[in-house]
C-alpha positions as YAML, in Angstrom:
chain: A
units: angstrom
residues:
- id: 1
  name: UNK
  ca: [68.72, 68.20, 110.22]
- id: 2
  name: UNK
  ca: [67.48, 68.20, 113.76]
- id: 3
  name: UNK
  ca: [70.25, 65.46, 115.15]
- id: 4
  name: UNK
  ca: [72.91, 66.81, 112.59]
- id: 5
  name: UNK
  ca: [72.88, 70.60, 113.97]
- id: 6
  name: UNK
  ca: [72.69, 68.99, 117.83]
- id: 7
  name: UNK
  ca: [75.91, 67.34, 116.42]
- id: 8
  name: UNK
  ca: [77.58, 69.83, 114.80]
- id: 9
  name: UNK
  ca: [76.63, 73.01, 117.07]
- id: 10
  name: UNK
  ca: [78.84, 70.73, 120.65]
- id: 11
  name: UNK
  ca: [81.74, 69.95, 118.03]
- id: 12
  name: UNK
  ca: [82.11, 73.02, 116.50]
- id: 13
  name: UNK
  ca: [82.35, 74.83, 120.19]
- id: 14
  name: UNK
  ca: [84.69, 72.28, 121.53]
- id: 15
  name: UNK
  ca: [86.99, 72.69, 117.82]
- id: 16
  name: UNK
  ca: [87.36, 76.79, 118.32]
- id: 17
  name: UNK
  ca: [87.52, 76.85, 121.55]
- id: 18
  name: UNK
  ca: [90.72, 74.33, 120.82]
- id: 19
  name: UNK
  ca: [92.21, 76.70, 118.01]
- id: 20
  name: UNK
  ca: [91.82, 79.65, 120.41]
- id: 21
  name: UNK
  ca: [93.54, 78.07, 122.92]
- id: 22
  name: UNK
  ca: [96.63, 77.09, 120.67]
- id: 23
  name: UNK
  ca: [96.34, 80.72, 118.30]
- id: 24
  name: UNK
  ca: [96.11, 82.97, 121.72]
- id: 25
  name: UNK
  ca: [99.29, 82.59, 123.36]
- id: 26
  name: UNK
  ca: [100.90, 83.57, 119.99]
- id: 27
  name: UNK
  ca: [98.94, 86.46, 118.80]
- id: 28
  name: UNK
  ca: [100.72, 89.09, 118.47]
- id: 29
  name: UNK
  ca: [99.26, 92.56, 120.93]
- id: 30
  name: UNK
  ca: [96.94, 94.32, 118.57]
- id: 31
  name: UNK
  ca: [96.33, 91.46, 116.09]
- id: 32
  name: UNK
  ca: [93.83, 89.63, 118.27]
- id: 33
  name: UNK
  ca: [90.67, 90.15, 116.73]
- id: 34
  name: UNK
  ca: [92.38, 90.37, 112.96]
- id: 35
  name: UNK
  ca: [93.19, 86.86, 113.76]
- id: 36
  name: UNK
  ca: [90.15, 86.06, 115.58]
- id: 37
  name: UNK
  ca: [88.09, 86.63, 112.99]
- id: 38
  name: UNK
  ca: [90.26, 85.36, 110.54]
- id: 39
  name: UNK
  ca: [90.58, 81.69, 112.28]
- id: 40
  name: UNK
  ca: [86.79, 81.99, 112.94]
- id: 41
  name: UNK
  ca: [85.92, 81.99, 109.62]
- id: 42
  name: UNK
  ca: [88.16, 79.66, 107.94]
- id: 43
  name: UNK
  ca: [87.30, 76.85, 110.99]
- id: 44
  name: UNK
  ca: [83.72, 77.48, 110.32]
- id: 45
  name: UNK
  ca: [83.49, 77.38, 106.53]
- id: 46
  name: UNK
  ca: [86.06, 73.72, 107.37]
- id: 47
  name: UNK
  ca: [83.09, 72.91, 109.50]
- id: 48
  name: UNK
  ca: [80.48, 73.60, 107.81]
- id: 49
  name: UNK
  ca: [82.17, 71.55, 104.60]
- id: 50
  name: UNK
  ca: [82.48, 68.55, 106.97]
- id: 51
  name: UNK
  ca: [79.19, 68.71, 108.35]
- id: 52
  name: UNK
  ca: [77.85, 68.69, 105.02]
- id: 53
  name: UNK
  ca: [79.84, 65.45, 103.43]
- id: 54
  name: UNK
  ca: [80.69, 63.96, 106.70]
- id: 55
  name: UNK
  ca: [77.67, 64.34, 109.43]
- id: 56
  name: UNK
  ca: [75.41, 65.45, 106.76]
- id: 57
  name: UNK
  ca: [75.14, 61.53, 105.23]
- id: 58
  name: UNK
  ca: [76.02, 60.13, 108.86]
- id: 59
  name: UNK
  ca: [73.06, 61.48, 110.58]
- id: 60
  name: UNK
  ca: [71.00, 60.29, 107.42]
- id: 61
  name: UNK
  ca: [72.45, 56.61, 107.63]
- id: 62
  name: UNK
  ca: [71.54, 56.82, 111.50]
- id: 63
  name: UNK
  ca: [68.09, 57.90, 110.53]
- id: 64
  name: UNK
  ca: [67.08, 55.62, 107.80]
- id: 65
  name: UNK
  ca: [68.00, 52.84, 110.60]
- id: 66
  name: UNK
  ca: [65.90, 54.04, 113.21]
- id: 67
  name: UNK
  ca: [63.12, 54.34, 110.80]
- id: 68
  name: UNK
  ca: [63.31, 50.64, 109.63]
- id: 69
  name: UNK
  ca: [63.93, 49.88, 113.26]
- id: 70
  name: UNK
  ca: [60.13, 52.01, 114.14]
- id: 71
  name: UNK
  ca: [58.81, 50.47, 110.79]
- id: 72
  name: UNK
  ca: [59.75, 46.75, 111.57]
- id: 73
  name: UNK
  ca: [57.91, 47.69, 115.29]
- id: 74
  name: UNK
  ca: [54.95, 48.69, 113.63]
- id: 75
  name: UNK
  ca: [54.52, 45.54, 111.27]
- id: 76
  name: UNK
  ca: [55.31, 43.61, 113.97]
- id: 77
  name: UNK
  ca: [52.88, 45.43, 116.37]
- id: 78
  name: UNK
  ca: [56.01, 46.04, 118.75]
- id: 79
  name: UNK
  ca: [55.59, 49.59, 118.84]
- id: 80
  name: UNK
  ca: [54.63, 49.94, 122.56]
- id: 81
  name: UNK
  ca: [58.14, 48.44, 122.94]
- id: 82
  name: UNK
  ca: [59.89, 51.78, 121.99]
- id: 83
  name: UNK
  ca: [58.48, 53.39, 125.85]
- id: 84
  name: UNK
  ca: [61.29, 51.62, 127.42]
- id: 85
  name: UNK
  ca: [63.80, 53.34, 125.46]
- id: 86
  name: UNK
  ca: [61.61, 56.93, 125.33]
- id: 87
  name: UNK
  ca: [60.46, 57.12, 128.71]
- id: 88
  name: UNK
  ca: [63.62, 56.95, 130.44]
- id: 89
  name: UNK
  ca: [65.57, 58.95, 127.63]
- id: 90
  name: UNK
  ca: [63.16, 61.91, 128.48]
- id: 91
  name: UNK
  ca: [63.93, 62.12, 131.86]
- id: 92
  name: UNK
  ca: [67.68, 62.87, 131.11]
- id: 93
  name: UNK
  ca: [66.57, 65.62, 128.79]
- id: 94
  name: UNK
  ca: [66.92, 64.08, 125.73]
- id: 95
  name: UNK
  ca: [63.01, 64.40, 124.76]
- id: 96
  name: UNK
  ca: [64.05, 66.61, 122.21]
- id: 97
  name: UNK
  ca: [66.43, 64.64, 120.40]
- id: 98
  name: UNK
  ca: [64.32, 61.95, 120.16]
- id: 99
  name: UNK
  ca: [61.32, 63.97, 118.97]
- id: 100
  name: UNK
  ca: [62.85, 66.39, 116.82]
- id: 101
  name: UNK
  ca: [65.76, 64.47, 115.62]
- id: 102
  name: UNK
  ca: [64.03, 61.01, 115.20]
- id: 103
  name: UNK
  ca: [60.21, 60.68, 115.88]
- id: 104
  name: UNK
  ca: [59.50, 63.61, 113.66]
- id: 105
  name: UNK
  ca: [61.28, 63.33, 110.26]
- id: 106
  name: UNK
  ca: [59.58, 59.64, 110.60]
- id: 107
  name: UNK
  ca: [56.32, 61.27, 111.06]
- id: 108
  name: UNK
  ca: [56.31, 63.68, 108.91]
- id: 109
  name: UNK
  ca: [57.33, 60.99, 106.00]
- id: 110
  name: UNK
  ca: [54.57, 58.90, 106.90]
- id: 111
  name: UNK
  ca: [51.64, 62.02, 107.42]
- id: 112
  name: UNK
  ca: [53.24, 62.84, 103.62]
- id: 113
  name: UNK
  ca: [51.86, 59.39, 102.43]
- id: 114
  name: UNK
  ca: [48.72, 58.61, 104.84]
- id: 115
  name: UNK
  ca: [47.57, 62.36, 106.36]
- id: 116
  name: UNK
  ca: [48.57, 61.43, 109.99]
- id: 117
  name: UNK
  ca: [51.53, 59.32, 111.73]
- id: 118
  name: UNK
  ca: [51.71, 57.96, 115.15]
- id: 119
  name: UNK
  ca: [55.10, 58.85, 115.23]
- id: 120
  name: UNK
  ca: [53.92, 62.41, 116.77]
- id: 121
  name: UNK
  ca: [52.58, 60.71, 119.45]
- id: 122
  name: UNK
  ca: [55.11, 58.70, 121.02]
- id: 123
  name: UNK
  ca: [57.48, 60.92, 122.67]
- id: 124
  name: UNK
  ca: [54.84, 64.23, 122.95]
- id: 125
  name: UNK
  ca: [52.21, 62.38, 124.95]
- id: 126
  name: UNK
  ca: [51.14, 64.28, 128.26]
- id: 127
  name: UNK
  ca: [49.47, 60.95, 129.79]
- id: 128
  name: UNK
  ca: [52.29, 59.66, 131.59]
- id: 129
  name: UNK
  ca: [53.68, 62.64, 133.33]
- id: 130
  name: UNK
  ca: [50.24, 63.64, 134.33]
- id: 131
  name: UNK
  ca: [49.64, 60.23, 135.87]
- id: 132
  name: UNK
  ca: [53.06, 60.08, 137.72]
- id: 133
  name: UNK
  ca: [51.77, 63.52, 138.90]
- id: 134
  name: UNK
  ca: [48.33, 62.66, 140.43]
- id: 135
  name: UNK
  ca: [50.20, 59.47, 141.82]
- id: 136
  name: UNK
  ca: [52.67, 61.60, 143.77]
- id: 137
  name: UNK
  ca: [49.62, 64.19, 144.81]
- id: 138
  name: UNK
  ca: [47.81, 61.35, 145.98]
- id: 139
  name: UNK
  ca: [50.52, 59.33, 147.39]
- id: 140
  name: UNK
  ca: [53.57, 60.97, 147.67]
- id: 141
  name: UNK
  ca: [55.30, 62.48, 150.60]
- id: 142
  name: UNK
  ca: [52.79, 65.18, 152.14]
- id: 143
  name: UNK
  ca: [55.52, 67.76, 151.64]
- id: 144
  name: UNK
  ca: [55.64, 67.63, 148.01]
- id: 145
  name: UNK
  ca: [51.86, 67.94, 147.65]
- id: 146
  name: UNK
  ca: [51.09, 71.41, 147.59]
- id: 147
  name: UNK
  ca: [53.57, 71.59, 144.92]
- id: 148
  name: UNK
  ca: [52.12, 68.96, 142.53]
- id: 149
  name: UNK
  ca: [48.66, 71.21, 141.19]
- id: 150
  name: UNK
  ca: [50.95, 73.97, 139.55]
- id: 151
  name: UNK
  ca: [53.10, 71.23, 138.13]
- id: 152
  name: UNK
  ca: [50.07, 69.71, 136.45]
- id: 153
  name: UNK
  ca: [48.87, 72.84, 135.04]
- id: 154
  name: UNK
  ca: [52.06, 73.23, 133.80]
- id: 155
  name: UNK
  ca: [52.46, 69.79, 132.28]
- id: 156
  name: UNK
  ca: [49.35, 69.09, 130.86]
- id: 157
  name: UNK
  ca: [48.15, 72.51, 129.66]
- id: 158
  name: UNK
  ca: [51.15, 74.57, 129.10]
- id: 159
  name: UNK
  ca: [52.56, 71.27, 127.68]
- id: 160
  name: UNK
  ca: [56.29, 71.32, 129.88]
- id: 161
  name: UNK
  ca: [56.80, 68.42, 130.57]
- id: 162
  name: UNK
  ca: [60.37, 68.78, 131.62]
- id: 163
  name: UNK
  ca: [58.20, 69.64, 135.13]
- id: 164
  name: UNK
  ca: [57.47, 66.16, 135.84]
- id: 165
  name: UNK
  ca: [60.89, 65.10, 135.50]
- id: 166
  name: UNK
  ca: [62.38, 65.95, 139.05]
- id: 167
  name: UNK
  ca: [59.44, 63.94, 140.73]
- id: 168
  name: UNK
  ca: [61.03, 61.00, 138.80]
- id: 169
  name: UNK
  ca: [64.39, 61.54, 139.74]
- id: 170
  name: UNK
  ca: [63.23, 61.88, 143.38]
- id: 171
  name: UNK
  ca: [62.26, 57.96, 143.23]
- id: 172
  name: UNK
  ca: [64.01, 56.74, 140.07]
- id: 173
  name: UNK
  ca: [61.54, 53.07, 140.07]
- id: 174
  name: UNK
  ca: [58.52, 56.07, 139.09]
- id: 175
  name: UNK
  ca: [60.48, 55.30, 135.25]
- id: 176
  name: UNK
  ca: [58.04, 52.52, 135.68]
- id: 177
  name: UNK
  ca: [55.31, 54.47, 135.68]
- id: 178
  name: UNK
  ca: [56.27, 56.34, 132.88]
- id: 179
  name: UNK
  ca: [57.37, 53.29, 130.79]
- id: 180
  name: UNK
  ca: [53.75, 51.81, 131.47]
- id: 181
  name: UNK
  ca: [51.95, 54.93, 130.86]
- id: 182
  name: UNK
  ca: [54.14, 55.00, 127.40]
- id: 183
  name: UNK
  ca: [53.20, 52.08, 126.39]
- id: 184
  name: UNK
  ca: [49.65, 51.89, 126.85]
- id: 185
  name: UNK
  ca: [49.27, 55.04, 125.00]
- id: 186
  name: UNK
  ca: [51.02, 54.12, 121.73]
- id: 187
  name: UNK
  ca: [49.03, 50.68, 121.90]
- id: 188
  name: UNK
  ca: [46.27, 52.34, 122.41]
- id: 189
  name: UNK
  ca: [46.69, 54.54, 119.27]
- id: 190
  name: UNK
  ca: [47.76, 51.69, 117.45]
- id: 191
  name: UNK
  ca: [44.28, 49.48, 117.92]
- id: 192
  name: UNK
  ca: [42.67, 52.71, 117.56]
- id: 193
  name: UNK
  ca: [44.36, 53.51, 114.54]
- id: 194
  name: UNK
  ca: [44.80, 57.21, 115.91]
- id: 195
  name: UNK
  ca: [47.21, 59.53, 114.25]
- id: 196
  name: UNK
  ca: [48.62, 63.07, 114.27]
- id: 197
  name: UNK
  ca: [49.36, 65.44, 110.97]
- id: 198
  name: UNK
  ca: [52.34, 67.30, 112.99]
- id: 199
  name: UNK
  ca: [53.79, 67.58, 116.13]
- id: 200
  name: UNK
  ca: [52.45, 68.94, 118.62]
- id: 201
  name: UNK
  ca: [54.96, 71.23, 120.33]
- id: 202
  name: UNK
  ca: [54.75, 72.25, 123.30]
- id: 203
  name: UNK
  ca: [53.22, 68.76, 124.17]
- id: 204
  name: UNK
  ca: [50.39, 69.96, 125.47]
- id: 205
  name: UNK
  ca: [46.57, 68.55, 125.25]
- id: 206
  name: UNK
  ca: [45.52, 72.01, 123.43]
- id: 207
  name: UNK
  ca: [48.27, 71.44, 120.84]
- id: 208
  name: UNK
  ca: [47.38, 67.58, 120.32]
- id: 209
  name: UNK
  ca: [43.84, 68.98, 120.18]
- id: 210
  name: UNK
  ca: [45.14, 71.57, 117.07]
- id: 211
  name: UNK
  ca: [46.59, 68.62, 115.26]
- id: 212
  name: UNK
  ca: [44.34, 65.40, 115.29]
- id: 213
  name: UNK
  ca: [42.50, 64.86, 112.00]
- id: 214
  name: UNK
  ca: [38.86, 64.59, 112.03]
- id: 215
  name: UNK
  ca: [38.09, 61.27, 112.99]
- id: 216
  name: UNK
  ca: [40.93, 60.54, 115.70]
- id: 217
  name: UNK
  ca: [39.65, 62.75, 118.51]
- id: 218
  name: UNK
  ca: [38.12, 59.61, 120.17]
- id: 219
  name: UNK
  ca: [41.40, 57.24, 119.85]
- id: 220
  name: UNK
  ca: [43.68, 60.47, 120.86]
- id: 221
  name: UNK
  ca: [41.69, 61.02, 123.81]
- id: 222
  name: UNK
  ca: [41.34, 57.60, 125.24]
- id: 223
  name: UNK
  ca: [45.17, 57.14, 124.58]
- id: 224
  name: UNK
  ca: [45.95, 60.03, 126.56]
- id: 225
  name: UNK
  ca: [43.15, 58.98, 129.42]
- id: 226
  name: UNK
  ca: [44.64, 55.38, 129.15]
- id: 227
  name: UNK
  ca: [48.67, 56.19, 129.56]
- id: 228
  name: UNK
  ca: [47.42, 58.45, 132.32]
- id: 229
  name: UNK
  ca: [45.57, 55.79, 134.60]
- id: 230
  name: UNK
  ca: [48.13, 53.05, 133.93]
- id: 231
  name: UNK
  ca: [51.28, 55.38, 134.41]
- id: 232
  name: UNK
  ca: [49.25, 56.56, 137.81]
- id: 233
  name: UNK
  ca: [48.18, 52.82, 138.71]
- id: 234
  name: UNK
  ca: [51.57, 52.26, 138.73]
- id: 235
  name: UNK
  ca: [53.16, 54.94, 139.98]
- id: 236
  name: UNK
  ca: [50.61, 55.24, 143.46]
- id: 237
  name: UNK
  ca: [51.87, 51.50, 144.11]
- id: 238
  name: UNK
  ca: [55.45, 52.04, 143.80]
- id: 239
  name: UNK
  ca: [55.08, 55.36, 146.04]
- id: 240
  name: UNK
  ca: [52.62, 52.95, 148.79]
- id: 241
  name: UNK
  ca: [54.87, 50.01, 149.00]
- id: 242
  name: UNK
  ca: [58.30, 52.02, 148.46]
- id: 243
  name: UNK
  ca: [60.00, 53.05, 151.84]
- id: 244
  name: UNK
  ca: [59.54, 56.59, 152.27]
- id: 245
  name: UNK
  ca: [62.84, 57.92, 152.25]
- id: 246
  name: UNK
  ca: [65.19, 60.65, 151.01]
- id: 247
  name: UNK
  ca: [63.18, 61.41, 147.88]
- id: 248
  name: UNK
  ca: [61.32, 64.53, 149.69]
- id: 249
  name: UNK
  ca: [63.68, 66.61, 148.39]
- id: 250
  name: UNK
  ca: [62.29, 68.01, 144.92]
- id: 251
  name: UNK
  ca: [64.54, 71.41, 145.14]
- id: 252
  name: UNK
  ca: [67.89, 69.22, 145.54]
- id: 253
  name: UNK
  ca: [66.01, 66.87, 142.63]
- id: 254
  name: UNK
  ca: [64.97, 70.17, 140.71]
- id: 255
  name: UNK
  ca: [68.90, 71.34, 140.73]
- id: 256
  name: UNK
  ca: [69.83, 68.29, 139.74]
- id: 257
  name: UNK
  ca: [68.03, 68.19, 136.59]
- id: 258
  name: UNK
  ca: [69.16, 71.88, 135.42]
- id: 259
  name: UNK
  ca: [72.22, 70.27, 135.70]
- id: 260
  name: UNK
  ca: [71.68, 67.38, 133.59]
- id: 261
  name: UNK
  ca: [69.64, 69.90, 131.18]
- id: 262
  name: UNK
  ca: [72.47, 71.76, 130.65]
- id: 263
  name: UNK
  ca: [74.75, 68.84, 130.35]
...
């Protein structure tokens, strides 16, 4: 329902916003909002009819495919795969998309049948920010430095991790990182056999913390310690051997990804 309403919610704005531009040079002076609300309503309940026989069993074909897609990764022990698609996604702002409209449903399908799914855990795990962070604290320009503690206070316990993404955009190779750190994790959880029983929204460790089953704290903890070091191994040798350029700039990056946020 997640990926439908993202769907529907952008096309319905763009369709009234059409109507009112054709209906408003023609209304007549006093018959605005008798016409406004009448064209509101009648495009909506349209909408809402479409949405429910059109995007309604659209969004469910797209789903059922991404689900074979995550279960054919899984038999195949693939799944660590799936980070180079995730990681980068995120960074454009489309975490939530892929964990609400995707990730989840799967997840919650497969903690229905077995009590946990590692579905939770792809998209939501802090590891890989928080290692891109200590790489940049440790090896980043000295003028971002000061900034990077708050950041991973932010990240890792307040569970933002749309925080982390301007430090990435500031040196686009750091998707590496992130990629690396993503992948370790979820192969991690897979040999581990760790699981979630929900999401854990905001991502941080307190909320993974609230949701492992008794029994995973060991295999969610070392995936999280895991991503971390590899996404920071990483990360502190693209920042050592990368030429230290124009990426100092983490208000013009900041700006940039409210932008891209907001679309």
């Amino acid at each position: 329902m997640f990926l439908g309403a993202m769907i529907m919610g952008p096309l319905a704005a763009w369709v009234l916003k059409k109507i009112d531009d054709v209906l408003d040079p023609v209304t007549p002076a006093g018959f605005e909002m008798l016409i406004g609300n009448f064209s509101l309503g009648i495009s909506g309940m349209l909408l809402a009819i479409g949405g429910y026989y059109g995007i309604g069993p659209a969004v469910t074909v797209i789903s059922d495919t991404l689900g074979a897609g995550v279960k054919f990764l899984v038999d195949s022990s693939l799944l660590p795969l799936v980070s180079i698609l995730v990681e980068p996604a995120k960074v454009l702002f489309l975490n939530n998309a892929i964990n609400f409209g995707v990730l989840a449903p799967l997840g919650v399908a497969e903690a229905a049948e077995t009590g946990k799914s590692i579905a939770f855990m792809i998209e939501t795990n802090p590891g890989p920010g928080l290692g891109i962070l200590l790489a940049f604290w440790l090896a980043g320009p000295k003028v971002l430095r000061g900034s990077v503690p708050g950041a991973i206070v932010i990240h890792f316990l307040g569970g933002i991790h749309e925080i982390y993404f301007p430090y990435v955009l500031l040196k686009p190779k750091m998707i590496l990182a992130a990629i690396a750190g993503g992948a370790t994790g979820v192969a991690t959880f897979m040999v581990t056999g760790a699981g979630l029983v929900a999401t854990p929204s905001p991502g941080s460790i307190f909320a993974w913390l609230a949701v492992t089953p008794p029994g995973n704290h060991v295999g969610v903890l070392l995936g999280i310690v895991l991503s971390a070091s590899a996404s920071f191994a990483v990360g502190w040798l693209l920042l050592k051997t990368g030429a230290q350029d124009d990426y100092a700039d983490l208000a013009g990056a900041k700006a940039a990804s409210k932008k891209m946020k907001k679309g």
